[in-house]
């Protein structure tokens, strides 16, 4: 009986450690303080699926929506969101130039490449993104940053989505990434 | 028995509201479809409303059908008729709706197929290729220009000045000198603000190094279409690491605009082509929703319609059953004023009249037979004992036998009236003046009773085509009743008016008789024309039923009502020309 319990415990530990490892491997985020501002570096496994690539090549554009939430973690009370930051990237394919382009909807900066993986890499590897002003942070408290990433097909009318609800969705919601604002 | 279980007014109101709501939302959906953004915004709520209506209607129809089937199995009266009617009416709506759906779906699919015709796609692709080949020429020229500049650069000294002069010479938007690690060495830009040039990727640098040039057509939201060229620089004496010259050229705005237009159209077509199946499904689903709603509405309407038609017949059956069980009178159901209800009403009336006629005939026969022996016996008794009795006994005998004889006469009159009510006379039609007949009748009645005032007003011709003897009987009965009603009035007045009236292409003579007597008991007013309805002590209750019967025989109409102030008014509509 005891042996069975040990086997079960080992199995659970293996599964969960694998899960944690894969999360660590796929997504990663860290923050640092510089000149009174917390910046962040993120690595995301942004990879368009085959049907999404087909849609992209057909003329549909995709929006990668990165939503950061800075949450004050309370021990015995409800956590409190103290700030939110959003980054939006519009990815599209130009049949005339045969190049993919990614436009940062917030900054207006644009980049193009004939290789989609370049674009994926551009969204996956974000560096030095300003998150929150230091004045809003109390160093004695604990803060976590949560990142939710959505990839949504544009130009698909909502009525069409609702009427064809049983079909596979072109949208993707990625795993949430969480890290401490500071150690 | 009712076909639909949901009978409460509130439930009916909700169903009605949902029906109105779904029809309105369908209309809104139709109008919103003209405006894509509006359609996008409104579609989901409208879809929810319609789906909700569909569910509720489905539930109602399901319950109704279940009820009909249960009634049918139990062989309830009217269930078979209701089921057949509902099925027939539903069938009439289901078949066309299904046909419309099938044809509409087919047409829609064919329309979409034509829309996404291969020729259209080829045409668009060719337009794209054509535009691209025009751009290729420009791209080659820019490669040549940039390569010449790269060859002309003779060292790193004064490189920015060299780049500025060269950029102006070849009309470039930007010239950029960088090493293979993508570090910028020098830059010359047409616009001062353009400090963030797009750097080539490492792959592009590799290609440029291996193939001696790399170029690409690019597009940006700010500059439109641009050409980017990357050329390795080989002739710098101090080259430690390979250097590259990147030239950025803006495509002619007119060409750029045309290219943009072709690309937009191609992309829009590609999007639609990619979404063809979802578009098809969503259109079919919307159509299906509309057809289902229409269908369920039609089925619900059919069941309701069948129910309304069958309800009077059921009511007749119920009334007949309850009347036969309780031996009571068969009262007319207060049903809707449609043809079926009128038919049922007429049927009940005809039954009642036939029954009363039969009763009257039997009574007349049964009473009449012993009357003559009674009268003769009384007269014989009087004759035989007149010589035997004297004084008081003789008086008693005479009074008693006179009473018997007079009561026999009363009974004989009653029998005569029963006979009149029961008989089916042969009518002899002739044209005569009703006003004269009225005067004659009044003259006859006023011989004994001249204590009431008669006001007569004849408006125009008062001639009709009718059986004069039967109409005389009508007037006789009416005036007798009227005079009786005025017996205890201090100032009795009878107002008689005649006038012509055309109604539904029939010409009538309207006779109105108004008195200021005691009027009718309100409880008896509705059954005033039914036999044996009377408040008189000596009345047979057949006067007005005989009047009604005669008027019916002449296809006329009769109505009676109490006056607001006092008395009653009777109206008779005589057909001026009898239609045989």
XYZ file of C-alpha atoms in Angstrom:
763
model
C 0.000 0.000 0.000
C 2.778 2.373 0.991
C 4.622 1.448 -2.173
C 1.577 2.339 -4.260
C 1.351 5.739 -2.592
C 4.999 6.412 -3.332
C 4.519 5.469 -6.985
C 1.532 7.818 -7.195
C 3.468 10.645 -5.558
C 6.360 10.093 -7.939
C 3.979 10.139 -10.903
C 2.342 13.404 -9.780
C 5.718 15.023 -9.136
C 6.973 13.938 -12.556
C 3.901 15.298 -14.324
C 3.940 18.617 -12.488
C 7.667 19.112 -12.800
C 7.354 18.440 -16.518
C 4.560 20.992 -16.709
C 6.594 23.577 -14.833
C 9.654 22.881 -16.944
C 7.731 23.305 -20.155
C 6.273 26.575 -18.907
C 9.678 27.822 -17.935
C 11.048 26.727 -21.236
C 8.250 28.265 -23.369
C 7.491 31.560 -21.703
C 9.596 33.794 -19.600
C 9.361 37.251 -18.168
C 11.557 39.413 -15.951
C 11.574 42.990 -14.760
C 14.271 45.435 -13.789
C 14.390 48.947 -12.391
C 16.161 51.676 -14.303
C 15.911 55.431 -13.759
C 12.791 55.084 -11.608
C 10.935 52.943 -14.113
C 10.375 49.206 -14.100
C 11.141 47.673 -17.494
C 10.469 44.157 -18.637
C 11.953 41.587 -20.967
C 9.714 38.838 -22.242
C 10.158 35.687 -24.243
C 7.013 34.143 -25.651
C 6.538 31.071 -27.807
C 4.603 32.969 -30.486
C 4.157 30.607 -33.382
C 1.343 30.825 -35.882
C -0.553 27.598 -36.510
C -0.844 26.193 -40.033
C -4.443 27.372 -40.405
C -3.457 30.813 -39.138
C -0.610 30.999 -41.684
C -3.065 30.001 -44.397
C -5.445 32.726 -43.238
C -2.591 35.234 -43.114
C -1.488 34.362 -46.650
C -5.120 34.671 -47.790
C -5.272 38.296 -46.715
C -6.491 38.132 -43.130
C -4.504 40.095 -40.594
C -3.835 39.025 -37.017
C -3.527 41.046 -33.867
C -1.212 39.946 -31.101
C -2.513 41.510 -27.922
C -0.214 41.452 -24.886
C -1.878 42.516 -21.639
C 0.267 43.093 -18.624
C -1.242 43.431 -15.174
C 0.828 44.521 -12.203
C -0.843 43.101 -9.112
C -0.157 43.852 -5.493
C -0.279 40.464 -3.785
C -1.900 40.598 -0.370
C -1.509 37.856 2.179
C -4.908 37.879 3.826
C -6.877 40.209 1.590
C -7.872 40.402 -2.034
C -5.070 41.155 -4.461
C -5.145 44.600 -6.037
C -4.287 45.491 -9.619
C -2.253 48.677 -9.546
C -1.475 49.043 -13.221
C -2.145 47.628 -16.666
C -0.127 47.919 -19.858
C -1.146 46.783 -23.305
C 0.961 46.109 -26.355
C -0.671 45.397 -29.673
C 0.975 44.127 -32.836
C -0.752 43.863 -36.172
C 0.636 41.162 -38.426
C -0.282 40.987 -42.082
C 0.942 39.658 -45.375
C 1.364 41.804 -48.461
C 0.766 39.745 -51.585
C 2.380 42.436 -53.732
C 5.703 42.555 -51.886
C 5.390 38.943 -50.688
C 6.507 40.099 -47.278
C 5.004 39.837 -43.811
C 4.845 42.966 -41.748
C 4.339 43.651 -38.071
C 3.142 47.017 -36.850
C 3.319 48.042 -33.226
C -0.065 49.721 -32.855
C 1.117 51.672 -29.810
C 4.445 53.048 -31.075
C 3.720 52.921 -34.805
C 6.995 51.143 -35.531
C 6.837 48.711 -38.381
C 8.988 45.858 -39.513
C 8.742 43.560 -42.492
C 10.310 40.310 -43.545
C 9.881 37.717 -46.207
C 10.138 35.104 -43.471
C 7.251 34.746 -41.021
C 9.546 33.335 -38.337
C 11.313 36.724 -38.259
C 7.999 38.335 -37.412
C 7.209 35.662 -34.832
C 10.609 36.263 -33.288
C 9.964 39.991 -33.214
C 6.811 39.469 -31.160
C 8.282 36.652 -29.100
C 11.299 38.546 -27.901
C 10.341 41.870 -26.408
C 12.980 43.805 -24.586
C 13.020 46.923 -22.407
C 9.302 47.489 -22.339
C 8.438 50.146 -19.725
C 5.919 48.721 -17.270
C 5.314 50.975 -14.280
C 6.724 53.977 -12.478
C 8.668 53.207 -9.321
C 6.667 55.812 -7.361
C 3.608 53.549 -7.525
C 5.443 50.666 -5.922
C 5.910 50.057 -2.209
C 9.138 48.140 -1.835
C 7.910 46.409 1.310
C 5.078 44.734 -0.520
C 4.955 41.942 -3.066
C 4.083 42.586 -6.722
C 3.535 40.132 -9.521
C 3.311 40.778 -13.212
C 0.805 38.726 -15.198
C 0.943 38.594 -18.943
C -1.957 37.332 -21.041
C -1.339 37.015 -24.758
C -4.092 36.716 -27.330
C -3.694 36.248 -31.044
C -6.873 37.138 -32.848
C -7.813 37.044 -36.492
C -9.015 40.415 -37.710
C -11.521 40.994 -40.525
C -13.680 38.047 -39.434
C -17.064 39.590 -38.640
C -18.404 38.780 -35.200
C -21.706 37.550 -36.616
C -19.805 35.059 -38.715
C -17.871 33.886 -35.680
C -21.063 33.426 -33.691
C -22.870 31.655 -36.512
C -19.977 29.290 -37.155
C -19.220 28.714 -33.502
C -18.706 24.993 -33.962
C -15.827 25.479 -36.396
C -12.251 25.644 -35.259
C -11.384 29.122 -34.095
C -8.556 31.061 -35.689
C -7.841 32.813 -32.398
C -5.290 31.692 -29.845
C -5.075 32.408 -26.177
C -1.626 31.690 -24.861
C -0.690 30.487 -21.423
C -0.491 33.182 -18.812
C 3.038 34.171 -17.825
C 3.684 35.323 -14.274
C 6.797 36.714 -12.616
C 7.715 38.842 -9.658
C 8.234 42.530 -10.327
C 11.308 42.451 -8.172
C 13.036 39.777 -6.118
C -61.244 20.246 -24.965
C -58.610 22.671 -26.111
C -55.843 22.097 -28.598
C -53.232 24.258 -26.990
C -52.414 23.967 -23.351
C -51.126 27.495 -22.959
C -54.361 29.329 -22.578
C -53.757 31.965 -19.999
C -53.860 35.519 -21.254
C -50.401 36.384 -19.957
C -48.827 33.392 -21.725
C -50.627 34.330 -24.911
C -49.390 37.880 -24.578
C -45.810 36.685 -24.135
C -46.080 34.499 -27.226
C -47.592 37.350 -29.187
C -44.834 39.685 -27.964
C -42.163 37.184 -28.963
C -43.714 36.791 -32.373
C -43.777 40.570 -32.873
C -40.234 40.820 -31.504
C -38.904 38.098 -33.767
C -40.584 39.581 -36.834
C -39.178 43.017 -35.931
C -35.726 41.575 -35.347
C -35.850 39.749 -38.661
C -36.739 43.016 -40.378
C -33.950 44.770 -38.458
C -31.549 41.991 -39.450
C -32.534 42.495 -43.069
C -31.942 46.257 -42.921
C -28.755 45.899 -40.881
C -27.340 43.563 -43.532
C -27.029 46.607 -45.818
C -24.571 48.173 -43.408
C -21.752 45.729 -42.461
C -20.635 47.554 -39.313
C -24.229 47.950 -38.121
C -24.896 44.338 -39.003
C -21.827 43.281 -37.052
C -23.028 45.229 -34.009
C -26.659 44.181 -34.088
C -26.377 40.658 -35.340
C -25.663 38.913 -32.043
C -28.506 40.441 -29.976
C -30.913 39.910 -32.861
C -29.733 36.352 -33.198
C -30.335 35.764 -29.488
C -33.852 37.241 -29.699
C -34.700 35.122 -32.710
C -33.251 31.984 -31.148
C -35.259 32.629 -27.981
C -38.432 33.145 -30.007
C -37.659 29.996 -31.920
C -37.272 28.004 -28.700
C -40.487 29.351 -27.171
C -42.438 28.811 -30.377
C -41.026 25.334 -30.689
C -42.176 24.582 -27.140
C -45.670 25.938 -27.810
C -46.013 24.030 -31.064
C -44.692 20.867 -29.446
C -47.241 21.102 -26.607
C -50.063 21.815 -29.040
C -49.161 18.910 -31.301
C -48.857 16.601 -28.299
C -52.286 17.681 -27.064
C -53.837 17.112 -30.480
C -52.268 13.657 -30.697
C -53.478 12.721 -27.229
C -56.998 13.906 -28.017
C -56.879 12.004 -31.282
C -55.864 8.814 -29.494
C -58.667 9.273 -26.988
C -61.061 9.795 -29.936
C -62.368 13.026 -28.437
C -64.999 14.791 -30.479
C -63.449 17.347 -32.798
C -59.925 15.957 -32.334
C -59.926 14.222 -35.677
C -61.213 17.330 -37.447
C -58.758 19.538 -35.603
C -55.832 17.219 -36.366
C -56.766 17.035 -40.037
C -57.220 20.772 -40.358
C -54.010 21.557 -38.497
C -52.148 19.022 -40.629
C -53.627 20.381 -43.847
C -52.918 24.031 -43.022
C -49.438 23.201 -41.712
C -48.749 21.143 -44.816
C -49.758 24.103 -46.944
C -47.138 26.248 -45.218
C -44.413 23.634 -44.651
C -44.075 22.528 -48.252
C -43.622 26.045 -49.757
C -41.309 27.068 -46.923
C -39.118 24.009 -47.443
C -39.113 24.567 -51.189
C -38.113 28.201 -50.682
C -35.354 27.138 -48.300
C -33.963 24.494 -50.664
C -34.050 26.780 -53.687
C -32.693 29.778 -51.783
C -29.830 27.691 -50.400
C -29.070 26.320 -53.835
C -29.155 29.774 -55.441
C -27.016 31.181 -52.663
C -24.413 28.441 -53.006
C -24.333 28.851 -56.768
C -24.066 32.606 -56.348
C -21.133 32.172 -53.996
C -19.489 29.723 -56.388
C -19.816 32.253 -59.193
C -18.432 34.895 -56.881
C -15.385 32.757 -56.192
C -14.981 31.744 -59.788
C -11.480 30.523 -60.735
C -11.325 33.032 -63.598
C -11.779 35.934 -61.182
C -8.998 34.614 -58.998
C -6.695 34.132 -62.009
C -7.503 37.633 -63.215
C -6.611 39.130 -59.871
C -3.407 37.119 -59.655
C -2.437 38.246 -63.163
C -3.098 41.865 -62.207
C -0.840 41.349 -59.223
C 1.888 39.812 -61.392
C 1.575 42.621 -63.912
C 1.976 45.243 -61.239
C 4.862 43.377 -59.718
C 6.697 43.144 -63.052
C 6.346 46.920 -63.409
C 7.909 47.247 -59.984
C 10.654 44.770 -60.905
C 11.935 47.165 -63.568
C 12.181 49.940 -61.014
C 13.827 47.566 -58.548
C 16.516 46.574 -61.085
C 17.214 50.201 -61.834
C 17.617 50.942 -58.111
C 19.996 47.972 -57.711
C 22.054 49.366 -60.562
C 22.077 52.884 -59.051
C 23.030 51.645 -55.585
C 25.748 49.365 -56.979
C 27.251 52.330 -58.863
C 27.272 54.375 -55.657
C 28.885 51.482 -53.791
C 31.600 51.358 -56.445
C 32.114 55.100 -56.343
C 32.700 55.287 -52.593
C 36.444 55.566 -52.112
C 36.985 55.360 -48.368
C 35.590 55.947 -44.968
C 36.818 59.542 -44.824
C 34.094 62.125 -45.481
C 31.715 59.228 -45.891
C 28.637 61.171 -44.840
C 29.333 63.880 -47.395
C 29.869 61.233 -50.049
C 26.568 59.575 -49.073
C 24.684 62.877 -49.133
C 25.925 63.735 -52.616
C 25.245 60.252 -53.898
C 21.737 60.124 -52.359
C 20.810 63.348 -54.111
C 22.228 62.060 -57.383
C 20.121 58.899 -57.401
C 17.077 60.438 -55.630
C 17.195 57.936 -52.783
C 15.241 58.475 -49.600
C 18.012 57.070 -47.502
C 21.522 55.674 -47.863
C 22.908 53.648 -45.033
C 26.374 52.237 -44.500
C 26.606 49.352 -42.068
C 28.783 46.417 -41.222
C 27.863 42.760 -41.219
C 26.867 42.951 -37.541
C 24.250 45.527 -38.533
C 26.109 48.382 -36.849
C 25.405 51.686 -38.606
C 28.543 53.468 -39.775
C 27.007 56.364 -41.664
C 23.586 57.444 -42.796
C 22.195 60.004 -45.198
C 18.474 60.688 -45.037
C 16.214 62.887 -47.074
C 13.953 63.629 -44.103
C 15.594 64.881 -40.949
C 13.156 63.095 -38.699
C 13.826 59.686 -40.202
C 16.361 58.466 -37.653
C 15.089 54.951 -37.214
C 15.865 53.225 -40.474
C 14.818 49.670 -40.997
C 17.879 47.552 -40.771
C 18.275 44.475 -42.943
C 18.039 41.087 -41.322
C 21.091 38.871 -41.013
C 19.657 36.620 -43.675
C 19.364 39.563 -46.075
C 22.981 40.521 -45.348
C 24.106 36.952 -46.052
C 22.234 36.925 -49.356
C 23.737 40.286 -50.326
C 27.227 38.987 -49.573
C 26.820 35.764 -51.472
C 24.939 37.183 -54.456
C 26.574 40.643 -54.525
C 23.204 42.290 -54.110
C 19.904 41.948 -52.373
C 16.788 43.929 -53.095
C 13.200 43.900 -52.058
C 9.982 45.737 -52.627
C 8.530 46.750 -49.301
C 5.554 48.647 -48.039
C 5.086 50.787 -45.007
C 2.107 52.616 -43.616
C 3.991 55.948 -43.742
C 5.834 55.883 -47.087
C 3.724 53.538 -49.155
C 5.746 51.252 -51.392
C 9.548 51.408 -51.078
C 12.474 49.586 -52.668
C 15.308 48.470 -50.436
C 18.672 47.529 -51.953
C 21.674 46.060 -50.160
C 25.090 46.011 -51.883
C 28.397 44.801 -50.378
C 31.256 47.323 -50.591
C 34.426 45.703 -51.811
C 36.816 48.499 -52.774
C 37.506 50.130 -49.414
C 41.223 49.894 -48.842
C 40.804 49.649 -45.127
C 38.099 46.977 -45.175
C 38.654 44.890 -42.070
C 35.104 43.639 -41.968
C 32.692 43.600 -44.885
C 30.586 46.742 -45.226
C 27.211 47.106 -46.866
C 25.382 49.987 -48.475
C 21.610 50.001 -48.103
C 19.567 52.262 -50.331
C 15.961 53.082 -49.645
C 13.860 54.384 -52.554
C 10.274 55.546 -52.534
C 8.217 54.208 -55.421
C 6.427 56.751 -57.622
C 3.265 57.680 -55.601
C 0.930 57.027 -58.551
C 2.402 53.577 -59.094
C 2.348 53.022 -55.354
C -1.332 53.917 -55.206
C -2.170 51.547 -58.071
C -0.159 48.773 -56.467
C -1.927 49.403 -53.196
C -5.294 49.170 -54.895
C -4.420 45.875 -56.595
C -3.040 44.459 -53.342
C -6.099 45.540 -51.330
C -8.473 43.954 -53.836
C -6.427 40.785 -53.974
C -6.315 40.615 -50.156
C -10.062 41.313 -49.857
C -10.791 38.576 -52.379
C -8.396 36.248 -50.552
C -10.137 36.963 -47.248
C -13.556 36.252 -48.702
C -12.241 33.166 -50.411
C -10.766 31.933 -47.141
C -14.029 32.676 -45.324
C -16.200 31.200 -48.054
C -17.305 28.192 -45.998
C -18.073 30.215 -42.837
C -19.956 32.759 -44.988
C -21.901 29.923 -46.574
C -22.689 28.351 -43.212
C -23.677 31.635 -41.605
C -25.990 32.558 -44.486
C -27.574 29.113 -44.445
C -27.987 29.286 -40.678
C -29.600 32.717 -40.887
C -31.893 31.508 -43.653
C -32.670 28.374 -41.659
C -33.501 30.482 -38.634
C -35.820 32.684 -40.672
C -37.487 29.695 -42.340
C -37.844 27.851 -39.028
C -39.400 30.908 -37.420
C -41.776 31.378 -40.329
C -42.589 27.691 -40.318
C -43.274 27.494 -36.604
C -45.362 30.641 -36.812
C -47.346 29.103 -39.658
C -47.825 25.823 -37.775
C -48.832 27.656 -34.618
C -51.229 29.787 -36.672
C -52.638 26.658 -38.344
C -53.285 24.966 -35.017
C -54.846 28.120 -33.600
C -56.963 28.543 -36.736
C -58.104 24.913 -36.676
C -58.886 25.307 -33.006
C -61.037 28.369 -33.644
C -62.943 26.539 -36.376
C -63.560 23.442 -34.307
C -64.374 25.212 -31.021
C -68.035 26.082 -31.910
C -68.662 22.484 -32.968
C -67.203 21.258 -29.681
C -69.297 23.773 -27.842
C -72.415 22.484 -29.614
C -71.542 18.935 -28.628
C -70.923 19.944 -25.017
C -74.163 21.904 -24.780
C -76.167 19.114 -26.398
C -74.673 16.598 -23.988
C -75.261 18.729 -20.920
C -78.798 19.552 -22.085
C -79.620 15.886 -22.617
C -78.106 14.929 -19.259
C -79.948 17.599 -17.295
C -83.163 17.651 -19.382
C -82.732 21.402 -19.578
C -83.184 23.847 -22.424
C -80.460 24.060 -25.040
C -79.027 27.567 -24.750
C -77.044 29.058 -27.562
C -73.298 29.248 -26.924
C -71.801 32.718 -26.778
C -69.157 32.049 -29.383
C -67.247 34.119 -31.888
C -69.187 35.785 -34.637
C -67.670 33.819 -37.479
C -69.423 31.717 -40.108
C -68.956 28.436 -38.267
C -70.433 29.923 -35.092
C -73.375 31.329 -37.053
C -73.864 27.944 -38.690
C -73.884 26.220 -35.316
C -76.268 28.866 -33.954
C -78.604 28.423 -36.912
C -78.433 24.664 -36.488
C -79.391 24.907 -32.819
C -82.210 27.331 -33.632
C -83.546 25.067 -36.368
C -83.479 22.098 -33.969
C -85.259 24.080 -31.320
C -87.921 25.365 -33.691
C -88.506 21.894 -35.058
C -88.839 20.549 -31.509
C -91.273 23.276 -30.492
C -93.349 22.798 -33.634
C -93.576 19.109 -32.874
C -94.638 19.811 -29.278
C -97.229 22.360 -30.437
C -98.660 19.951 -33.016
C -98.966 17.131 -30.465
C -100.499 19.439 -27.873
C -103.023 20.797 -30.380
C -103.997 17.262 -31.348
C -104.189 15.905 -27.787
C -106.126 18.899 -26.400
C -108.462 19.305 -29.347
C -109.809 15.725 -29.260
C -111.619 15.834 -25.854
C -112.820 19.453 -26.246
C -115.952 18.697 -28.323
C -117.191 15.873 -26.006
C -116.620 18.135 -22.985
C -118.561 21.001 -24.565
C -121.398 18.738 -25.740
C -121.630 17.026 -22.362
C -121.820 20.389 -20.569
C -124.544 21.595 -22.909
C -126.483 18.305 -22.426
C -126.226 18.601 -18.648
C -127.521 22.156 -18.801
C -130.395 21.189 -21.087
C -131.385 18.114 -19.068
C -131.338 19.656 -15.608
C -132.645 23.139 -16.518
C -136.171 21.922 -15.959
C -135.284 19.977 -12.814
C -133.394 22.685 -10.830
C -134.906 25.922 -9.696
C -133.698 29.198 -8.273
C -130.211 28.909 -6.750
C -129.503 25.389 -8.055
C -130.448 26.490 -11.568
C -128.171 29.523 -11.327
C -125.322 27.341 -10.139
C -125.919 24.870 -12.975
C -126.012 27.598 -15.596
C -122.880 29.332 -14.280
C -120.975 26.050 -14.049
C -121.879 24.841 -17.533
C -121.203 28.340 -18.991
C -117.770 28.328 -17.351
C -117.032 24.896 -18.835
C -118.156 26.018 -22.299
C -116.221 29.325 -22.149
C -113.052 27.605 -20.922
C -113.427 25.070 -23.710
C -113.496 28.042 -26.100
C -110.307 29.374 -24.527
C -108.726 25.983 -24.951
C -109.905 25.881 -28.560
C -108.255 29.267 -29.216
C -105.104 27.949 -27.665
C -105.225 24.862 -29.862
C -105.698 27.115 -32.859
C -102.599 29.083 -31.930
C -100.601 25.876 -31.414
C -101.784 24.763 -34.802
C -100.738 28.049 -36.354
C -97.304 27.761 -34.810
C -96.836 24.177 -35.900
C -98.151 24.324 -39.411
C -95.989 24.795 -42.469
C -98.213 27.087 -44.526
C -98.203 27.497 -48.244
C -97.349 31.201 -48.701
C -99.268 33.194 -51.280
C -97.149 36.167 -52.240
C -98.662 39.393 -53.494
C -97.664 43.041 -53.450
C -99.666 45.121 -50.958
C -99.332 48.283 -48.901
C -98.345 47.558 -45.327
C -99.540 50.984 -44.167
C -103.088 50.079 -45.156
C -102.825 46.744 -43.382
C -101.595 48.550 -40.253
C -104.554 50.923 -40.386
C -106.999 48.013 -40.839
C -105.563 46.080 -37.930
C -105.579 49.101 -35.633
C -109.139 49.923 -36.619
C -110.205 46.405 -35.763
C -108.422 46.473 -32.379
C -109.600 49.994 -31.477
C -113.241 48.999 -31.634
C -113.052 47.798 -28.074
C -110.064 49.693 -26.864
C -109.955 53.272 -28.064
C -108.251 54.575 -24.970
C -104.723 54.793 -26.460
C -103.142 57.259 -28.816
C -101.627 56.072 -32.105
C -99.061 58.164 -33.990
C -98.393 56.861 -37.482
C -95.697 58.116 -39.838
C -95.160 56.498 -43.231
C -92.001 57.653 -45.040
C -92.395 56.860 -48.697
C -93.706 53.765 -50.379
C -94.703 51.060 -47.858
C -95.517 48.241 -50.272
C -93.974 44.793 -49.892
C -94.279 41.414 -51.547
C -95.564 38.940 -48.929
C -98.443 36.699 -47.842
C -100.979 39.299 -46.699
C -102.822 36.937 -44.349
C -99.622 35.908 -42.552
C -98.516 39.536 -42.243
C -101.950 40.444 -40.930
C -101.461 37.790 -38.259
C -98.052 39.321 -37.454
C -99.538 42.768 -36.981
C -102.455 41.371 -35.034
C -100.176 39.553 -32.584
C -97.862 42.527 -32.175
C -100.566 45.098 -31.628
C -102.425 42.780 -29.233
C -99.257 42.467 -27.176
C -98.629 46.218 -27.371
C -102.153 47.084 -26.254
C -101.841 44.571 -23.398
C -98.588 46.242 -22.341
C -100.332 49.629 -22.262
C -103.304 48.442 -20.196
C -102.237 50.178 -16.992
C -100.688 53.317 -18.529
C -102.360 56.659 -17.908
C -101.295 58.115 -21.300
C -100.711 55.133 -23.557
C -99.050 55.974 -26.874
C -98.061 53.779 -29.802
C -95.696 55.263 -32.394
C -95.600 53.488 -35.732
C -93.140 54.443 -38.464
C -92.299 52.867 -41.784
C -89.320 53.691 -43.991
C -87.269 52.137 -46.762
C -83.704 50.935 -46.271
C -81.128 49.398 -48.585
C -78.706 47.004 -46.926
C -76.218 44.786 -48.763
C -78.039 45.357 -52.059
C -81.393 44.251 -50.492
C -84.207 46.746 -50.230
C -86.151 46.541 -46.985
C -89.242 48.158 -45.523
C -88.529 48.883 -41.877
C -91.538 48.862 -39.566
C -90.883 50.292 -36.126
C -93.479 50.003 -33.328
C -92.654 51.901 -30.170
C -94.825 52.053 -27.029
C -94.560 53.536 -23.569
C -95.832 50.451 -21.756
C -94.119 48.362 -19.108
C -91.609 46.921 -21.560
C -90.041 43.481 -21.301
C -88.581 41.795 -18.299
C -84.827 42.013 -18.976
C -84.442 38.330 -18.120
C -86.931 37.366 -20.795
C -85.782 39.821 -23.460
C -83.240 37.431 -24.997
C -85.788 34.615 -25.197
C -88.774 36.770 -26.181
C -89.175 34.904 -29.467
C -88.945 31.469 -27.893
C -92.207 29.581 -27.373
C -93.948 29.701 -23.969
C -92.069 32.799 -22.862
C -94.714 35.018 -21.315
C -95.512 37.070 -18.243
C -99.257 37.174 -18.916
C -101.581 35.088 -16.744
C -103.666 33.936 -19.670
C -101.062 34.039 -22.417
C -99.944 30.983 -24.378
C -96.469 32.379 -24.961
C -96.839 31.748 -28.691
C -97.663 35.255 -29.974
C -94.158 36.496 -30.611
C -92.755 33.058 -31.639
C -95.453 32.940 -34.329
C -94.463 36.482 -35.410
C -90.805 35.421 -35.574
C -91.695 32.284 -37.505
C -93.696 34.234 -40.083
C -90.957 36.867 -40.468
C -88.390 34.064 -40.915
C -90.634 32.468 -43.544
C -90.495 35.801 -45.396
C -86.691 36.026 -44.999
C -87.126 39.162 -42.944
C -85.526 40.235 -39.699
C -87.031 41.113 -36.339
C -85.545 42.648 -33.224
C -86.868 43.846 -29.905
C -85.452 46.043 -27.191
C -86.555 48.009 -24.170
C -86.539 51.784 -24.520
C -84.183 53.801 -22.365
C -86.964 55.779 -20.763
C -90.025 53.509 -20.882
C -91.675 50.838 -22.969
C -90.291 48.749 -25.794
C -89.474 49.061 -29.504
C -89.971 46.327 -32.023
C -88.411 46.513 -35.466
C -89.282 44.391 -38.465
C -87.317 44.394 -41.709
C -89.524 43.196 -44.572
C -87.919 42.361 -47.905
C -89.631 44.618 -50.391
C -89.334 42.033 -53.111
C -89.286 38.405 -51.969
C -86.496 36.362 -53.518
C -87.657 32.837 -54.226
